[in-house]
Amino acid sequence: MSDSFFPSWQTMVTRAIAQPAWMGPDAPDHDVVISSRVRLARNLQGHRFPHHCGDGELREVLLKVQQAVAKSGLATEWVTHMSTVEQNYMVACRLISKDFRVNEPGRALVLDEDRLTSTLVNEEDHLRIQSLSAGRSLGLAQRAATYFCERLGRTLDFAATPELGHLTASPANSGEAIRRSVLVHLVALAHRNELKPWVDHIVSNGLILRGLYGEATRATGALFQLSSIRGDSDRLEVLLDDLLKAERQARAKVKRANLAELVEQATTFATTTRSLSHADAMRVLSWVRWGATRELASMPSARAVDERVATLEAAPTDTRAGRWRADMVRQFLGL
């Protein structure tokens, strides 16, 4: 692989989007909690849900949303077309879902100027308004998403009934039509095989622990989303408190010298292979991130690792992907 290959892809990613707010340095409890997300679902009165709409009706919905945003005075950027690289990077930044087809008629991504709030137009619902903030900051994320939604609601007529609340394409989301989640790094619990009881405990309390990119995805690199099924923020906060305590206790049980050896094994693996699968690259970066929180020598910062995890998704879609990931990880680690 030529030396110019990595920079060319890095340039494409940089051009795709400015840094999302959740990658910022002001991240409470960032040793374990990478980001917080609040997502609101809204649909327009008088229109069918997107999966029942033809292209013409989807365009009508999009036009109404565009007019509402214009009247709101909100500073936004509209994206209606993305390359594969850009789309993969947006997914990795969790600004769009894997299933969102922004290049199809009547779809759009709306970003606020701070990259704190992103809105998907005509995904599963007419509007998926989500805010992603750094570290443990669910309050900030909820305020941002609610503010954006309320501004649009001054012009748009959202579908709702007194009995059911907000109507959504999935009945499970109706009512408050809100989901709250945090992205957590549970590397020590996974390493010590102490994670399963926590998964059972979380499920028994009506919450969900799932993979990095949401439903139907597996956890890689010990990164998990802890999510409320509905709007039960208190239960989510209590369980997050307990999970933070358990993860930190598990980390404390691993001696610094032992952790340094584990991190060295991971980085040596990255050095000696010419090709890395996505899962292997994630595992290497997961160990490096843990090492960074213990301030092991020469480790990048944890937030720098978080940014690199997102960049992994911008890999080529052909046979070069494994070699690209290996080069990218080595360059990041200075190996």
CSV table of C-alpha atoms in Angstrom, one decimal:
chain,number,residue,atom,x,y,z
A,1,MET,CA,0.0,0.0,0.0
A,2,SER,CA,1.4,3.4,-0.9
A,3,ASP,CA,2.2,6.0,1.7
A,4,SER,CA,-0.4,8.3,0.2
A,5,PHE,CA,-3.3,5.9,0.7
A,6,PHE,CA,-4.0,6.7,4.3
A,7,PRO,CA,-3.9,10.5,4.1
A,8,SER,CA,-6.2,10.4,1.0
A,9,TRP,CA,-8.9,8.6,3.0
A,10,GLN,CA,-8.3,10.8,6.1
A,11,THR,CA,-8.8,13.9,3.9
A,12,MET,CA,-12.1,12.5,2.6
A,13,VAL,CA,-13.3,11.9,6.2
A,14,THR,CA,-12.3,15.4,7.3
A,15,ARG,CA,-14.1,16.9,4.4
A,16,ALA,CA,-17.3,14.8,5.2
A,17,ILE,CA,-18.1,16.6,8.5
A,18,ALA,CA,-16.8,18.8,11.2
A,19,GLN,CA,-16.1,17.2,14.5
A,20,PRO,CA,-19.3,16.1,16.3
A,21,ALA,CA,-19.9,17.7,19.7
A,22,TRP,CA,-19.7,14.4,21.5
A,23,MET,CA,-16.0,14.2,20.6
A,24,GLY,CA,-15.3,17.4,22.5
A,25,PRO,CA,-13.0,17.5,25.5
A,26,ASP,CA,-15.6,18.5,28.1
A,27,ALA,CA,-16.8,15.0,28.9
A,28,PRO,CA,-17.9,14.1,32.4
A,29,ASP,CA,-16.9,10.6,33.5
A,30,HIS,CA,-15.2,10.1,30.2
A,31,ASP,CA,-13.1,7.2,31.5
A,32,VAL,CA,-16.2,5.0,31.1
A,33,VAL,CA,-18.9,7.1,29.5
A,34,ILE,CA,-18.0,8.2,26.0
A,35,SER,CA,-21.2,10.0,25.0
A,36,SER,CA,-24.9,10.6,25.9
A,37,ARG,CA,-27.8,10.6,23.5
A,38,VAL,CA,-31.4,11.7,23.6
A,39,ARG,CA,-33.6,10.9,20.5
A,40,LEU,CA,-37.1,12.2,19.8
A,41,ALA,CA,-39.4,10.7,17.1
A,42,ARG,CA,-42.1,12.9,15.5
A,43,ASN,CA,-44.4,12.5,12.6
A,44,LEU,CA,-46.4,15.1,10.7
A,45,GLN,CA,-50.2,15.1,10.9
A,46,GLY,CA,-51.9,14.2,7.7
A,47,HIS,CA,-49.1,12.1,6.2
A,48,ARG,CA,-48.5,8.4,6.2
A,49,PHE,CA,-45.4,7.0,8.0
A,50,PRO,CA,-42.3,7.0,5.7
A,51,HIS,CA,-42.4,3.3,4.9
A,52,HIS,CA,-45.9,3.7,3.5
A,53,CYS,CA,-45.1,6.9,1.5
A,54,GLY,CA,-44.2,7.2,-2.2
A,55,ASP,CA,-41.5,9.5,-3.4
A,56,GLY,CA,-43.9,12.3,-3.9
A,57,GLU,CA,-45.3,12.3,-0.4
A,58,LEU,CA,-41.8,12.0,1.1
A,59,ARG,CA,-40.8,15.1,-0.8
A,60,GLU,CA,-43.9,16.9,0.5
A,61,VAL,CA,-42.8,16.0,4.1
A,62,LEU,CA,-39.2,17.2,3.4
A,63,LEU,CA,-40.4,20.5,2.0
A,64,LYS,CA,-42.6,21.1,5.1
A,65,VAL,CA,-39.6,20.4,7.3
A,66,GLN,CA,-37.3,22.7,5.3
A,67,GLN,CA,-39.9,25.5,5.6
A,68,ALA,CA,-40.2,24.9,9.3
A,69,VAL,CA,-36.4,25.0,9.8
A,70,ALA,CA,-36.2,28.2,7.8
A,71,LYS,CA,-38.9,29.9,9.9
A,72,SER,CA,-37.3,28.7,13.2
A,73,GLY,CA,-34.2,30.8,12.7
A,74,LEU,CA,-32.0,27.8,13.6
A,75,ALA,CA,-28.5,27.7,12.1
A,76,THR,CA,-28.3,24.4,10.2
A,77,GLU,CA,-26.6,22.5,7.4
A,78,TRP,CA,-28.5,20.3,5.1
A,79,VAL,CA,-27.1,17.1,3.6
A,80,THR,CA,-29.0,15.3,0.9
A,81,HIS,CA,-26.1,13.3,-0.7
A,82,MET,CA,-23.1,11.5,0.7
A,83,SER,CA,-20.4,9.3,-0.7
A,84,THR,CA,-20.0,5.8,0.8
A,85,VAL,CA,-17.0,7.0,2.8
A,86,GLU,CA,-19.0,10.0,4.2
A,87,GLN,CA,-22.0,7.8,5.0
A,88,ASN,CA,-19.9,5.2,6.8
A,89,TYR,CA,-18.2,8.0,8.9
A,90,MET,CA,-21.6,9.5,9.8
A,91,VAL,CA,-22.7,6.1,11.0
A,92,ALA,CA,-19.6,5.7,13.1
A,93,CYS,CA,-20.1,9.2,14.6
A,94,ARG,CA,-23.7,8.0,15.3
A,95,LEU,CA,-25.2,11.0,13.5
A,96,ILE,CA,-27.2,8.7,11.2
A,97,SER,CA,-28.4,5.1,11.5
A,98,LYS,CA,-27.0,2.3,9.3
A,99,ASP,CA,-30.4,2.0,7.6
A,100,PHE,CA,-30.7,5.7,6.6
A,101,ARG,CA,-30.6,6.1,2.9
A,102,VAL,CA,-29.9,9.9,2.6
A,103,ASN,CA,-29.3,9.7,-1.2
A,104,GLU,CA,-32.9,8.5,-1.9
A,105,PRO,CA,-35.8,10.9,-2.7
A,106,GLY,CA,-37.3,12.9,0.1
A,107,ARG,CA,-34.5,12.2,2.6
A,108,ALA,CA,-32.1,14.6,4.3
A,109,LEU,CA,-29.8,15.0,7.3
A,110,VAL,CA,-30.1,18.3,9.2
A,111,LEU,CA,-27.1,19.3,11.4
A,112,ASP,CA,-27.0,22.2,13.8
A,113,GLU,CA,-23.9,24.4,13.7
A,114,ASP,CA,-22.4,22.9,16.8
A,115,ARG,CA,-22.9,19.3,15.6
A,116,LEU,CA,-24.7,18.6,18.8
A,117,THR,CA,-28.1,17.8,17.2
A,118,SER,CA,-28.7,15.8,14.0
A,119,THR,CA,-32.1,15.3,12.5
A,120,LEU,CA,-33.0,12.5,10.1
A,121,VAL,CA,-35.9,13.4,7.7
A,122,ASN,CA,-38.0,10.4,6.6
A,123,GLU,CA,-36.1,7.6,8.2
A,124,GLU,CA,-38.4,5.3,10.2
A,125,ASP,CA,-40.4,8.4,11.2
A,126,HIS,CA,-40.7,11.7,9.5
A,127,LEU,CA,-38.3,13.3,12.0
A,128,ARG,CA,-35.7,11.6,14.2
A,129,ILE,CA,-34.2,14.4,16.3
A,130,GLN,CA,-31.2,13.3,18.3
A,131,SER,CA,-28.6,15.1,20.4
A,132,LEU,CA,-25.3,13.5,21.2
A,133,SER,CA,-23.1,15.1,23.9
A,134,ALA,CA,-19.8,14.3,25.3
A,135,GLY,CA,-19.3,12.0,28.3
A,136,ARG,CA,-22.1,11.6,30.9
A,137,SER,CA,-24.4,14.5,30.0
A,138,LEU,CA,-27.9,13.3,29.4
A,139,GLY,CA,-29.4,16.6,30.7
A,140,LEU,CA,-27.5,18.6,28.0
A,141,ALA,CA,-28.5,16.2,25.3
A,142,GLN,CA,-32.2,16.3,26.3
A,143,ARG,CA,-32.2,20.1,26.5
A,144,ALA,CA,-30.7,20.3,23.0
A,145,ALA,CA,-33.0,17.8,21.4
A,146,THR,CA,-36.1,19.3,23.1
A,147,TYR,CA,-35.2,22.8,22.0
A,148,PHE,CA,-34.8,21.8,18.4
A,149,CYS,CA,-38.0,19.9,18.4
A,150,GLU,CA,-40.0,22.7,20.1
A,151,ARG,CA,-38.7,25.3,17.5
A,152,LEU,CA,-39.9,23.1,14.6
A,153,GLY,CA,-43.2,22.4,16.5
A,154,ARG,CA,-44.1,26.1,16.2
A,155,THR,CA,-44.7,25.5,12.5
A,156,LEU,CA,-45.2,21.8,12.1
A,157,ASP,CA,-48.3,19.9,13.2
A,158,PHE,CA,-47.1,16.7,14.9
A,159,ALA,CA,-49.3,13.6,14.9
A,160,ALA,CA,-50.5,12.9,18.4
A,161,THR,CA,-53.6,11.9,20.4
A,162,PRO,CA,-54.5,12.5,24.1
A,163,GLU,CA,-54.7,8.8,24.7
A,164,LEU,CA,-51.5,7.6,22.9
A,165,GLY,CA,-49.3,10.6,22.9
A,166,HIS,CA,-47.0,11.1,19.9
A,167,LEU,CA,-47.7,8.6,17.1
A,168,THR,CA,-44.7,6.8,15.7
A,169,ALA,CA,-44.1,4.2,13.0
A,170,SER,CA,-43.2,1.6,15.7
A,171,PRO,CA,-45.9,1.4,18.4
A,172,ALA,CA,-43.2,0.6,21.0
A,173,ASN,CA,-41.9,4.2,20.6
A,174,SER,CA,-45.3,6.0,20.8
A,175,GLY,CA,-46.2,8.2,23.8
A,176,GLU,CA,-43.3,10.3,24.9
A,177,ALA,CA,-41.5,9.1,21.8
A,178,ILE,CA,-38.1,9.5,23.5
A,179,ARG,CA,-35.1,7.3,23.9
A,180,ARG,CA,-32.2,8.0,26.2
A,181,SER,CA,-28.8,6.2,26.0
A,182,VAL,CA,-25.2,6.4,27.0
A,183,LEU,CA,-22.2,4.8,25.2
A,184,VAL,CA,-20.0,3.1,27.8
A,185,HIS,CA,-16.6,1.4,27.7
A,186,LEU,CA,-16.9,-1.8,29.9
A,187,VAL,CA,-13.5,-3.2,29.0
A,188,ALA,CA,-12.5,-4.4,32.6
A,189,LEU,CA,-15.9,-6.1,33.2
A,190,ALA,CA,-15.5,-7.9,29.9
A,191,HIS,CA,-11.9,-8.8,30.5
A,192,ARG,CA,-12.7,-10.2,34.0
A,193,ASN,CA,-15.8,-12.1,32.7
A,194,GLU,CA,-18.0,-10.1,35.0
A,195,LEU,CA,-20.3,-8.6,32.4
A,196,LYS,CA,-23.1,-11.2,32.1
A,197,PRO,CA,-24.6,-10.7,35.5
A,198,TRP,CA,-24.8,-7.0,34.7
A,199,VAL,CA,-26.5,-7.7,31.4
A,200,ASP,CA,-29.1,-9.8,33.2
A,201,HIS,CA,-29.5,-7.1,35.9
A,202,ILE,CA,-30.0,-4.4,33.3
A,203,VAL,CA,-32.6,-6.4,31.3
A,204,SER,CA,-34.5,-7.2,34.5
A,205,ASN,CA,-34.7,-3.5,35.2
A,206,GLY,CA,-36.3,-2.8,31.8
A,207,LEU,CA,-33.3,-1.3,30.1
A,208,ILE,CA,-31.2,-2.5,27.2
A,209,LEU,CA,-27.4,-3.1,26.7
A,210,ARG,CA,-26.6,-3.5,23.1
A,211,GLY,CA,-23.8,-2.9,20.5
A,212,LEU,CA,-22.1,0.3,19.4
A,213,TYR,CA,-24.5,1.0,16.6
A,214,GLY,CA,-27.7,0.2,18.2
A,215,GLU,CA,-30.3,-2.5,17.6
A,216,ALA,CA,-29.2,-5.8,16.0
A,217,THR,CA,-25.5,-4.9,16.4
A,218,ARG,CA,-23.0,-6.7,18.6
A,219,ALA,CA,-20.6,-5.1,20.9
A,220,THR,CA,-17.0,-4.7,19.7
A,221,GLY,CA,-14.1,-3.4,21.7
A,222,ALA,CA,-16.2,-3.6,24.8
A,223,LEU,CA,-18.3,-0.6,23.7
A,224,PHE,CA,-22.0,-0.8,24.7
A,225,GLN,CA,-25.1,1.3,24.5
A,226,LEU,CA,-27.1,1.4,27.7
A,227,SER,CA,-30.6,2.5,26.7
A,228,SER,CA,-34.0,3.2,28.2
A,229,ILE,CA,-36.8,1.6,26.2
A,230,ARG,CA,-39.0,4.6,27.0
A,231,GLY,CA,-38.4,7.8,28.9
A,232,ASP,CA,-37.4,6.4,32.3
A,233,SER,CA,-34.4,8.7,32.9
A,234,ASP,CA,-34.3,8.1,36.7
A,235,ARG,CA,-33.8,4.3,36.2
A,236,LEU,CA,-31.2,4.8,33.6
A,237,GLU,CA,-29.2,7.2,35.8
A,238,VAL,CA,-29.4,4.8,38.8
A,239,LEU,CA,-28.2,1.9,36.8
A,240,LEU,CA,-25.5,4.0,35.2
A,241,ASP,CA,-24.2,4.9,38.6
A,242,ASP,CA,-24.0,1.3,39.6
A,243,LEU,CA,-22.3,0.3,36.3
A,244,LEU,CA,-19.7,3.1,36.6
A,245,LYS,CA,-18.8,1.9,40.1
A,246,ALA,CA,-18.6,-1.8,39.0
A,247,GLU,CA,-16.4,-1.0,35.9
A,248,ARG,CA,-14.0,1.2,38.0
A,249,GLN,CA,-13.7,-1.4,40.7
A,250,ALA,CA,-13.0,-4.0,38.0
A,251,ARG,CA,-10.3,-1.8,36.5
A,252,ALA,CA,-8.7,-1.2,39.9
A,253,LYS,CA,-8.3,-5.0,40.4
A,254,VAL,CA,-6.0,-5.1,37.4
A,255,LYS,CA,-2.5,-4.0,38.4
A,256,ARG,CA,-0.9,-1.3,36.4
A,257,ALA,CA,2.0,-3.5,35.3
A,258,ASN,CA,-0.4,-6.2,34.1
A,259,LEU,CA,-2.5,-3.7,32.2
A,260,ALA,CA,0.7,-2.3,30.5
A,261,GLU,CA,1.5,-5.9,29.4
A,262,LEU,CA,-2.0,-6.4,28.0
A,263,VAL,CA,-1.8,-3.1,26.1
A,264,GLU,CA,1.7,-4.0,24.8
A,265,GLN,CA,0.3,-7.3,23.5
A,266,ALA,CA,-2.5,-5.5,21.7
A,267,THR,CA,-0.2,-2.9,20.1
A,268,THR,CA,2.4,-5.6,19.1
A,269,PHE,CA,-0.4,-7.5,17.4
A,270,ALA,CA,-1.3,-4.3,15.5
A,271,THR,CA,2.4,-3.8,14.5
A,272,THR,CA,3.0,-7.3,13.2
A,273,THR,CA,-0.1,-7.8,11.1
A,274,ARG,CA,-0.6,-6.3,7.6
A,275,SER,CA,-4.3,-6.6,7.8
A,276,LEU,CA,-6.8,-5.9,10.6
A,277,SER,CA,-10.5,-6.9,10.7
A,278,HIS,CA,-12.9,-4.3,12.1
A,279,ALA,CA,-13.3,-6.3,15.2
A,280,ASP,CA,-9.6,-6.8,15.8
A,281,ALA,CA,-8.9,-3.0,15.2
A,282,MET,CA,-11.6,-2.2,17.7
A,283,ARG,CA,-10.1,-4.6,20.3
A,284,VAL,CA,-6.7,-3.0,19.9
A,285,LEU,CA,-8.1,0.5,20.4
A,286,SER,CA,-10.1,-0.7,23.3
A,287,TRP,CA,-7.0,-1.8,25.2
A,288,VAL,CA,-5.2,1.5,24.2
A,289,ARG,CA,-8.2,3.5,25.5
A,290,TRP,CA,-8.0,1.7,28.9
A,291,GLY,CA,-4.3,2.3,29.0
A,292,ALA,CA,-4.9,6.0,28.3
A,293,THR,CA,-7.2,6.3,31.3
A,294,ARG,CA,-4.4,4.9,33.5
A,295,GLU,CA,-1.9,7.3,31.9
A,296,LEU,CA,0.4,4.6,30.6
A,297,ALA,CA,3.4,6.0,28.9
A,298,SER,CA,3.1,7.1,25.3
A,299,MET,CA,-0.6,6.3,25.1
A,300,PRO,CA,-2.9,8.7,23.1
A,301,SER,CA,-5.7,10.3,25.1
A,302,ALA,CA,-8.9,8.4,25.6
A,303,ARG,CA,-10.8,11.1,23.5
A,304,ALA,CA,-8.3,10.7,20.7
A,305,VAL,CA,-9.0,7.0,20.7
A,306,ASP,CA,-12.8,7.7,20.5
A,307,GLU,CA,-12.2,9.8,17.4
A,308,ARG,CA,-10.1,7.1,15.8
A,309,VAL,CA,-12.8,4.5,16.5
A,310,ALA,CA,-15.2,6.6,14.5
A,311,THR,CA,-12.7,6.9,11.7
A,312,LEU,CA,-12.5,3.1,11.4
A,313,GLU,CA,-15.8,3.1,9.6
A,314,ALA,CA,-14.5,5.2,6.7
A,315,ALA,CA,-12.5,2.2,5.4
A,316,PRO,CA,-12.6,1.3,1.8
A,317,THR,CA,-15.3,-1.1,0.8
A,318,ASP,CA,-13.1,-3.4,-1.1
A,319,THR,CA,-10.3,-5.8,-0.3
A,320,ARG,CA,-8.0,-2.9,0.8
A,321,ALA,CA,-10.0,-2.4,4.0
A,322,GLY,CA,-8.0,-4.7,6.3
A,323,ARG,CA,-4.7,-3.2,5.2
A,324,TRP,CA,-6.1,0.3,5.5
A,325,ARG,CA,-7.2,-0.3,9.1
A,326,ALA,CA,-3.8,-1.8,10.0
A,327,ASP,CA,-2.0,1.2,8.6
A,328,MET,CA,-4.4,3.6,10.2
A,329,VAL,CA,-4.0,2.0,13.7
A,330,ARG,CA,-0.2,1.9,13.4
A,331,GLN,CA,0.0,5.5,12.3
A,332,PHE,CA,-2.2,6.5,15.2
A,333,LEU,CA,-0.1,4.7,17.7
A,334,GLY,CA,3.2,5.9,16.1
A,335,LEU,CA,4.3,2.4,15.4
